[in-house]
PDB file of N, CA and C in Angstrom:
ATOM      1  N   MET A  18      95.014  93.631  96.801  1.00 60.00           N
ATOM      2  CA  MET A  18      96.189  94.010  97.547  1.00 60.00           C
ATOM      3  C   MET A  18      97.145  92.821  97.662  1.00 60.00           C
ATOM      4  N   PHE A  19      96.667  91.684  98.161  1.00 70.00           N
ATOM      5  CA  PHE A  19      97.496  90.497  98.297  1.00 70.00           C
ATOM      6  C   PHE A  19      96.874  89.361  97.493  1.00 70.00           C
ATOM      7  N   ARG A  20      97.634  88.813  96.535  1.00 74.00           N
ATOM      8  CA  ARG A  20      97.122  87.718  95.707  1.00 74.00           C
ATOM      9  C   ARG A  20      97.003  86.443  96.528  1.00 74.00           C
ATOM     10  N   SER A  21      95.971  85.664  96.203  1.00 74.00           N
ATOM     11  CA  SER A  21      95.779  84.374  96.839  1.00 74.00           C
ATOM     12  C   SER A  21      95.066  83.451  95.865  1.00 74.00           C
ATOM     13  N   GLU A  22      95.677  82.318  95.579  1.00 72.00           N
ATOM     14  CA  GLU A  22      95.059  81.346  94.670  1.00 72.00           C
ATOM     15  C   GLU A  22      93.842  80.696  95.318  1.00 72.00           C
ATOM     16  N   LYS A  23      93.786  80.671  96.639  1.00 74.00           N
ATOM     17  CA  LYS A  23      92.683  80.031  97.356  1.00 74.00           C
ATOM     18  C   LYS A  23      91.440  80.917  97.435  1.00 74.00           C
ATOM     19  N   SER A  24      91.609  82.201  97.234  1.00 72.00           N
ATOM     20  CA  SER A  24      90.503  83.146  97.362  1.00 72.00           C
ATOM     21  C   SER A  24      89.549  83.036  96.172  1.00 72.00           C
ATOM     22  N   THR A  25      88.284  83.308  96.415  1.00 74.00           N
ATOM     23  CA  THR A  25      87.265  83.289  95.371  1.00 74.00           C
ATOM     24  C   THR A  25      87.599  84.262  94.251  1.00 74.00           C
ATOM     25  N   TYR A  26      88.085  85.452  94.590  1.00 75.00           N
ATOM     26  CA  TYR A  26      88.361  86.494  93.605  1.00 75.00           C
ATOM     27  C   TYR A  26      89.843  86.649  93.273  1.00 75.00           C
ATOM     28  N   GLY A  27      90.685  85.795  93.835  1.00 77.00           N
ATOM     29  CA  GLY A  27      92.111  85.864  93.543  1.00 77.00           C
ATOM     30  C   GLY A  27      92.908  86.739  94.492  1.00 77.00           C
ATOM     31  N   TYR A  28      92.224  87.381  95.435  1.00 79.00           N
ATOM     32  CA  TYR A  28      92.892  88.253  96.406  1.00 79.00           C
ATOM     33  C   TYR A  28      92.355  87.976  97.802  1.00 79.00           C
ATOM     34  N   LEU A  29      93.197  88.182  98.794  1.00 80.00           N
ATOM     35  CA  LEU A  29      92.746  88.064 100.181  1.00 80.00           C
ATOM     36  C   LEU A  29      91.831  89.237 100.510  1.00 80.00           C
ATOM     37  N   SER A  30      90.825  88.968 101.308  1.00 82.00           N
ATOM     38  CA  SER A  30      89.926  90.047 101.724  1.00 82.00           C
ATOM     39  C   SER A  30      90.623  90.945 102.737  1.00 82.00           C
ATOM     40  N   HIS A  31      90.120  92.170 102.848  1.00 84.00           N
ATOM     41  CA  HIS A  31      90.650  93.132 103.822  1.00 84.00           C
ATOM     42  C   HIS A  31      90.591  92.529 105.226  1.00 84.00           C
ATOM     43  N   ASP A  32      89.474  91.889 105.570  1.00 87.00           N
ATOM     44  CA  ASP A  32      89.325  91.288 106.900  1.00 87.00           C
ATOM     45  C   ASP A  32      90.328  90.164 107.121  1.00 87.00           C
ATOM     46  N   ASN A  33      90.553  89.353 106.105  1.00 86.00           N
ATOM     47  CA  ASN A  33      91.495  88.244 106.223  1.00 86.00           C
ATOM     48  C   ASN A  33      92.908  88.758 106.479  1.00 86.00           C
ATOM     49  N   VAL A  34      93.308  89.798 105.762  1.00 89.00           N
ATOM     50  CA  VAL A  34      94.638  90.384 105.957  1.00 89.00           C
ATOM     51  C   VAL A  34      94.762  90.947 107.366  1.00 89.00           C
ATOM     52  N   ASN A  35      93.721  91.638 107.832  1.00 91.00           N
ATOM     53  CA  ASN A  35      93.756  92.202 109.191  1.00 91.00           C
ATOM     54  C   ASN A  35      93.846  91.114 110.258  1.00 91.00           C
ATOM     55  N   VAL A  36      93.119  90.022 110.083  1.00 91.00           N
ATOM     56  CA  VAL A  36      93.168  88.915 111.045  1.00 91.00           C
ATOM     57  C   VAL A  36      94.573  88.319 111.082  1.00 91.00           C
ATOM     58  N   ARG A  37      95.165  88.104 109.917  1.00 91.00           N
ATOM     59  CA  ARG A  37      96.527  87.560 109.861  1.00 91.00           C
ATOM     60  C   ARG A  37      97.534  88.509 110.505  1.00 91.00           C
ATOM     61  N   PHE A  38      97.371  89.801 110.252  1.00 93.00           N
ATOM     62  CA  PHE A  38      98.273  90.791 110.847  1.00 93.00           C
ATOM     63  C   PHE A  38      98.163  90.763 112.369  1.00 93.00           C
ATOM     64  N   LYS A  39      96.939  90.747 112.889  1.00 94.00           N
ATOM     65  CA  LYS A  39      96.735  90.739 114.343  1.00 94.00           C
ATOM     66  C   LYS A  39      97.350  89.482 114.970  1.00 94.00           C
ATOM     67  N   LYS A  40      97.188  88.325 114.303  1.00 95.00           N
ATOM     68  CA  LYS A  40      97.779  87.090 114.826  1.00 95.00           C
ATOM     69  C   LYS A  40      99.304  87.197 114.863  1.00 95.00           C
ATOM     70  N   TYR A  41      99.881  87.773 113.820  1.00 94.00           N
ATOM     71  CA  TYR A  41     101.337  87.949 113.772  1.00 94.00           C
ATOM     72  C   TYR A  41     101.811  88.875 114.892  1.00 94.00           C
ATOM     73  N   VAL A  42     101.131  90.004 115.067  1.00 94.00           N
ATOM     74  CA  VAL A  42     101.523  90.965 116.104  1.00 94.00           C
ATOM     75  C   VAL A  42     101.386  90.328 117.486  1.00 94.00           C
ATOM     76  N   GLU A  43     100.324  89.577 117.702  1.00 96.00           N
ATOM     77  CA  GLU A  43     100.153  88.893 118.991  1.00 96.00           C
ATOM     78  C   GLU A  43     101.282  87.906 119.235  1.00 96.00           C
ATOM     79  N   ALA A  44     101.678  87.177 118.211  1.00 95.00           N
ATOM     80  CA  ALA A  44     102.762  86.198 118.355  1.00 95.00           C
ATOM     81  C   ALA A  44     104.081  86.882 118.690  1.00 95.00           C
ATOM     82  N   VAL A  45     104.312  88.051 118.106  1.00 94.00           N
ATOM     83  CA  VAL A  45     105.574  88.756 118.320  1.00 94.00           C
ATOM     84  C   VAL A  45     105.565  89.569 119.608  1.00 94.00           C
ATOM     85  N   LEU A  46     104.478  90.314 119.835  1.00 93.00           N
ATOM     86  CA  LEU A  46     104.430  91.238 120.970  1.00 93.00           C
ATOM     87  C   LEU A  46     103.615  90.739 122.167  1.00 93.00           C
ATOM     88  N   GLY A  47     102.862  89.673 121.978  1.00 94.00           N
ATOM     89  CA  GLY A  47     102.038  89.155 123.064  1.00 94.00           C
ATOM     90  C   GLY A  47     100.644  89.750 123.097  1.00 94.00           C
ATOM     91  N   SER A  48     100.427  90.835 122.383  1.00 93.00           N
ATOM     92  CA  SER A  48      99.126  91.493 122.319  1.00 93.00           C
ATOM     93  C   SER A  48      99.042  92.298 121.033  1.00 93.00           C
ATOM     94  N   SER A  49      97.843  92.334 120.453  1.00 90.00           N
ATOM     95  CA  SER A  49      97.673  93.134 119.240  1.00 90.00           C
ATOM     96  C   SER A  49      96.902  94.419 119.526  1.00 90.00           C
ATOM     97  N   LYS A  50      96.591  94.645 120.800  1.00 92.00           N
ATOM     98  CA  LYS A  50      95.823  95.830 121.164  1.00 92.00           C
ATOM     99  C   LYS A  50      96.606  97.105 120.812  1.00 92.00           C
ATOM    100  N   GLY A  51      95.955  97.990 120.081  1.00 92.00           N
ATOM    101  CA  GLY A  51      96.564  99.257 119.728  1.00 92.00           C
ATOM    102  C   GLY A  51      97.419  99.213 118.474  1.00 92.00           C
ATOM    103  N   HIS A  52      97.520  98.055 117.828  1.00 92.00           N
ATOM    104  CA  HIS A  52      98.331  97.921 116.616  1.00 92.00           C
ATOM    105  C   HIS A  52      97.420  97.626 115.431  1.00 92.00           C
ATOM    106  N   HIS A  53      97.635  98.353 114.347  1.00 91.00           N
ATOM    107  CA  HIS A  53      96.797  98.206 113.159  1.00 91.00           C
ATOM    108  C   HIS A  53      97.683  98.066 111.929  1.00 91.00           C
ATOM    109  N   LEU A  54      97.192  97.328 110.948  1.00 91.00           N
ATOM    110  CA  LEU A  54      97.945  97.125 109.716  1.00 91.00           C
ATOM    111  C   LEU A  54      98.312  98.452 109.072  1.00 91.00           C
ATOM    112  N   TYR A  55      97.421  99.417 109.110  1.00 89.00           N
ATOM    113  CA  TYR A  55      97.672 100.708 108.474  1.00 89.00           C
ATOM    114  C   TYR A  55      98.866 101.435 109.104  1.00 89.00           C
ATOM    115  N   ASP A  56      99.187 101.093 110.351  1.00 91.00           N
ATOM    116  CA  ASP A  56     100.348 101.698 111.018  1.00 91.00           C
ATOM    117  C   ASP A  56     101.640 101.414 110.259  1.00 91.00           C
ATOM    118  N   THR A  57     101.696 100.304 109.548  1.00 92.00           N
ATOM    119  CA  THR A  57     102.913  99.957 108.814  1.00 92.00           C
ATOM    120  C   THR A  57     103.180 100.956 107.691  1.00 92.00           C
ATOM    121  N   ARG A  58     102.124 101.565 107.162  1.00 93.00           N
ATOM    122  CA  ARG A  58     102.283 102.587 106.119  1.00 93.00           C
ATOM    123  C   ARG A  58     103.038 103.798 106.686  1.00 93.00           C
ATOM    124  N   HIS A  59     102.639 104.226 107.868  1.00 91.00           N
ATOM    125  CA  HIS A  59     103.297 105.362 108.506  1.00 91.00           C
ATOM    126  C   HIS A  59     104.754 105.020 108.834  1.00 91.00           C
ATOM    127  N   THR A  60     104.976 103.813 109.326  1.00 91.00           N
ATOM    128  CA  THR A  60     106.335 103.375 109.646  1.00 91.00           C
ATOM    129  C   THR A  60     107.205 103.363 108.395  1.00 91.00           C
ATOM    130  N   TYR A  61     106.665 102.835 107.304  1.00 94.00           N
ATOM    131  CA  TYR A  61     107.397 102.778 106.038  1.00 94.00           C
ATOM    132  C   TYR A  61     107.836 104.170 105.596  1.00 94.00           C
ATOM    133  N   ALA A  62     106.903 105.105 105.565  1.00 94.00           N
ATOM    134  CA  ALA A  62     107.217 106.467 105.116  1.00 94.00           C
ATOM    135  C   ALA A  62     108.213 107.139 106.055  1.00 94.00           C
ATOM    136  N   THR A  63     108.023 106.975 107.335  1.00 90.00           N
ATOM    137  CA  THR A  63     108.913 107.604 108.317  1.00 90.00           C
ATOM    138  C   THR A  63     110.330 107.038 108.212  1.00 90.00           C
ATOM    139  N   LEU A  64     110.451 105.729 108.047  1.00 91.00           N
ATOM    140  CA  LEU A  64     111.778 105.119 107.902  1.00 91.00           C
ATOM    141  C   LEU A  64     112.469 105.574 106.619  1.00 91.00           C
ATOM    142  N   LEU A  65     111.710 105.690 105.544  1.00 93.00           N
ATOM    143  CA  LEU A  65     112.308 106.173 104.299  1.00 93.00           C
ATOM    144  C   LEU A  65     112.941 107.549 104.498  1.00 93.00           C
ATOM    145  N   ILE A  66     112.236 108.411 105.206  1.00 90.00           N
ATOM    146  CA  ILE A  66     112.710 109.783 105.392  1.00 90.00           C
ATOM    147  C   ILE A  66     113.835 109.858 106.421  1.00 90.00           C
ATOM    148  N   THR A  67     113.664 109.203 107.566  1.00 86.00           N
ATOM    149  CA  THR A  67     114.626 109.364 108.661  1.00 86.00           C
ATOM    150  C   THR A  67     115.855 108.476 108.560  1.00 86.00           C
ATOM    151  N   VAL A  68     115.676 107.226 108.212  1.00 88.00           N
ATOM    152  CA  VAL A  68     116.788 106.277 108.209  1.00 88.00           C
ATOM    153  C   VAL A  68     117.486 106.227 106.849  1.00 88.00           C
ATOM    154  N   PHE A  69     116.675 106.179 105.797  1.00 92.00           N
ATOM    155  CA  PHE A  69     117.253 106.019 104.457  1.00 92.00           C
ATOM    156  C   PHE A  69     117.442 107.346 103.729  1.00 92.00           C
ATOM    157  N   HIS A  70     117.028 108.426 104.357  1.00 89.00           N
ATOM    158  CA  HIS A  70     117.212 109.786 103.830  1.00 89.00           C
ATOM    159  C   HIS A  70     116.678 109.958 102.403  1.00 89.00           C
ATOM    160  N   VAL A  71     115.536 109.330 102.144  1.00 93.00           N
ATOM    161  CA  VAL A  71     114.875 109.501 100.849  1.00 93.00           C
ATOM    162  C   VAL A  71     114.196 110.862 100.866  1.00 93.00           C
ATOM    163  N   ASP A  72     114.309 111.601  99.766  1.00 92.00           N
ATOM    164  CA  ASP A  72     113.713 112.937  99.753  1.00 92.00           C
ATOM    165  C   ASP A  72     112.189 112.840  99.810  1.00 92.00           C
ATOM    166  N   VAL A  73     111.574 113.866 100.352  1.00 91.00           N
ATOM    167  CA  VAL A  73     110.134 113.883 100.614  1.00 91.00           C
ATOM    168  C   VAL A  73     109.328 113.756  99.328  1.00 91.00           C
ATOM    169  N   LYS A  74     109.788 114.320  98.237  1.00 94.00           N
ATOM    170  CA  LYS A  74     109.071 114.218  96.964  1.00 94.00           C
ATOM    171  C   LYS A  74     108.977 112.760  96.519  1.00 94.00           C
ATOM    172  N   THR A  75     110.059 112.029  96.637  1.00 96.00           N
ATOM    173  CA  THR A  75     110.063 110.606  96.268  1.00 96.00           C
ATOM    174  C   THR A  75     109.128 109.814  97.180  1.00 96.00           C
ATOM    175  N   VAL A  76     109.178 110.086  98.464  1.00 95.00           N
ATOM    176  CA  VAL A  76     108.285 109.409  99.407  1.00 95.00           C
ATOM    177  C   VAL A  76     106.834 109.728  99.063  1.00 95.00           C
ATOM    178  N   SER A  77     106.563 110.962  98.697  1.00 96.00           N
ATOM    179  CA  SER A  77     105.218 111.370  98.313  1.00 96.00           C
ATOM    180  C   SER A  77     104.709 110.540  97.137  1.00 96.00           C
ATOM    181  N   VAL A  78     105.558 110.337  96.144  1.00 96.00           N
ATOM    182  CA  VAL A  78     105.187 109.527  94.976  1.00 96.00           C
ATOM    183  C   VAL A  78     104.959 108.075  95.390  1.00 96.00           C
ATOM    184  N   LEU A  79     105.866 107.527  96.194  1.00 96.00           N
ATOM    185  CA  LEU A  79     105.731 106.144  96.648  1.00 96.00           C
ATOM    186  C   LEU A  79     104.452 105.923  97.459  1.00 96.00           C
ATOM    187  N   MET A  80     104.056 106.917  98.221  1.00 95.00           N
ATOM    188  CA  MET A  80     102.854 106.804  99.055  1.00 95.00           C
ATOM    189  C   MET A  80     101.573 107.039  98.256  1.00 95.00           C
ATOM    190  N   GLY A  81     101.719 107.534  97.033  1.00 95.00           N
ATOM    191  CA  GLY A  81     100.550 107.777  96.198  1.00 95.00           C
ATOM    192  C   GLY A  81      99.823 109.064  96.524  1.00 95.00           C
ATOM    193  N   HIS A  82     100.509 109.993  97.160  1.00 95.00           N
ATOM    194  CA  HIS A  82      99.887 111.272  97.496  1.00 95.00           C
ATOM    195  C   HIS A  82      99.788 112.149  96.257  1.00 95.00           C
ATOM    196  N   SER A  83      98.700 112.883  96.152  1.00 95.00           N
ATOM    197  CA  SER A  83      98.501 113.739  94.981  1.00 95.00           C
ATOM    198  C   SER A  83      99.378 114.987  95.040  1.00 95.00           C
ATOM    199  N   ASN A  84      99.815 115.356  96.233  1.00 93.00           N
ATOM    200  CA  ASN A  84     100.728 116.495  96.352  1.00 93.00           C
ATOM    201  C   ASN A  84     101.653 116.286  97.550  1.00 93.00           C
ATOM    202  N   ILE A  85     102.759 116.975  97.530  1.00 93.00           N
ATOM    203  CA  ILE A  85     103.789 116.812  98.558  1.00 93.00           C
ATOM    204  C   ILE A  85     103.338 117.318  99.926  1.00 93.00           C
ATOM    205  N   GLU A  86     102.387 118.241  99.953  1.00 93.00           N
ATOM    206  CA  GLU A  86     101.909 118.785 101.230  1.00 93.00           C
ATOM    207  C   GLU A  86     101.336 117.694 102.127  1.00 93.00           C
ATOM    208  N   THR A  87     100.680 116.705 101.522  1.00 93.00           N
ATOM    209  CA  THR A  87     100.124 115.600 102.310  1.00 93.00           C
ATOM    210  C   THR A  87     101.236 114.839 103.011  1.00 93.00           C
ATOM    211  N   THR A  88     102.290 114.550 102.289  1.00 92.00           N
ATOM    212  CA  THR A  88     103.433 113.839 102.870  1.00 92.00           C
ATOM    213  C   THR A  88     104.066 114.665 103.981  1.00 92.00           C
ATOM    214  N   LEU A  89     104.259 115.944 103.728  1.00 90.00           N
ATOM    215  CA  LEU A  89     104.843 116.821 104.743  1.00 90.00           C
ATOM    216  C   LEU A  89     103.964 116.879 105.986  1.00 90.00           C
ATOM    217  N   LYS A  90     102.667 116.909 105.805  1.00 90.00           N
ATOM    218  CA  LYS A  90     101.733 117.026 106.930  1.00 90.00           C
ATOM    219  C   LYS A  90     101.736 115.776 107.809  1.00 90.00           C
ATOM    220  N   TYR A  91     101.709 114.599 107.189  1.00 89.00           N
ATOM    221  CA  TYR A  91     101.531 113.369 107.954  1.00 89.00           C
ATOM    222  C   TYR A  91     102.813 112.630 108.327  1.00 89.00           C
ATOM    223  N   TYR A  92     103.884 112.842 107.602  1.00 85.00           N
ATOM    224  CA  TYR A  92     105.063 112.013 107.833  1.00 85.00           C
ATOM    225  C   TYR A  92     106.311 112.767 108.255  1.00 85.00           C
ATOM    226  N   THR A  93     106.254 114.071 108.376  1.00 79.00           N
ATOM    227  CA  THR A  93     107.451 114.807 108.774  1.00 79.00           C
ATOM    228  C   THR A  93     107.193 115.755 109.940  1.00 79.00           C
ATOM    229  N   HIS A  94     106.055 115.658 110.583  1.00 71.00           N
ATOM    230  CA  HIS A  94     105.689 116.609 111.638  1.00 71.00           C
ATOM    231  C   HIS A  94     106.624 116.611 112.835  1.00 71.00           C
ATOM    232  N   SER A  95     107.265 115.501 113.131  1.00 62.00           N
ATOM    233  CA  SER A  95     108.140 115.469 114.310  1.00 62.00           C
ATOM    234  C   SER A  95     109.606 115.240 113.935  1.00 62.00           C
ATOM    235  N   LEU A  96     109.943 115.458 112.681  1.00 69.00           N
ATOM    236  CA  LEU A  96     111.303 115.199 112.235  1.00 69.00           C
ATOM    237  C   LEU A  96     112.125 116.476 112.160  1.00 69.00           C
ATOM    238  N   PRO A  97     113.437 116.345 112.325  1.00 65.00           N
ATOM    239  CA  PRO A  97     114.299 117.527 112.163  1.00 65.00           C
ATOM    240  C   PRO A  97     114.213 118.027 110.717  1.00 65.00           C
ATOM    241  N   THR A  98     114.343 119.316 110.527  1.00 58.00           N
ATOM    242  CA  THR A  98     114.208 119.882 109.193  1.00 58.00           C
ATOM    243  C   THR A  98     115.308 119.432 108.242  1.00 58.00           C
ATOM    244  N   CYS A  99     116.425 118.970 108.759  1.00 51.00           N
ATOM    245  CA  CYS A  99     117.511 118.524 107.888  1.00 51.00           C
ATOM    246  C   CYS A  99     117.120 117.308 107.060  1.00 51.00           C
ATOM    247  N   HIS A 100     116.108 116.557 107.459  1.00 48.00           N
ATOM    248  CA  HIS A 100     115.676 115.376 106.728  1.00 48.00           C
ATOM    249  C   HIS A 100     114.630 115.706 105.666  1.00 48.00           C
ATOM    250  N   MET A 101     114.131 116.908 105.645  1.00 52.00           N
ATOM    251  CA  MET A 101     113.061 117.261 104.728  1.00 52.00           C
ATOM    252  C   MET A 101     113.616 117.936 103.486  1.00 52.00           C
ATOM    253  N   THR A 102     114.526 117.270 102.817  1.00 54.00           N
ATOM    254  CA  THR A 102     115.125 117.833 101.616  1.00 54.00           C
ATOM    255  C   THR A 102     114.302 117.473 100.393  1.00 54.00           C
ATOM    256  N   LEU A 103     114.293 118.364  99.445  1.00 56.00           N
ATOM    257  CA  LEU A 103     113.609 118.155  98.186  1.00 56.00           C
ATOM    258  C   LEU A 103     114.641 118.053  97.078  1.00 56.00           C
ATOM    259  N   PRO A 104     114.344 117.240  96.044  1.00 60.00           N
ATOM    260  CA  PRO A 104     115.292 117.168  94.941  1.00 60.00           C
ATOM    261  C   PRO A 104     115.366 118.494  94.205  1.00 60.00           C
ATOM    262  N   VAL A 105     116.512 118.793  93.642  1.00 54.00           N
ATOM    263  CA  VAL A 105     116.707 120.066  92.950  1.00 54.00           C
ATOM    264  C   VAL A 105     116.205 119.973  91.536  1.00 54.00           C
TER     265      VAL A 105
END
């Protein structure tokens, strides 16, 4: 996921990335309780749809979902229907 020349295998371990993320969140927010690295995935997809008005099919591809229903289920449940446009 993240390259590192210092790592034995050339990549940072999952635990190492999580520890760094928690330290960053604590520095910014004062506490890392309730915040997880995986939350950034949801934020990314939601921002693409709501702020940048990227169509759901494109977001589905970017997220690596095998079908658009997954994207619709997890990332558009609380959004206005006007943002859930599909390419023609």
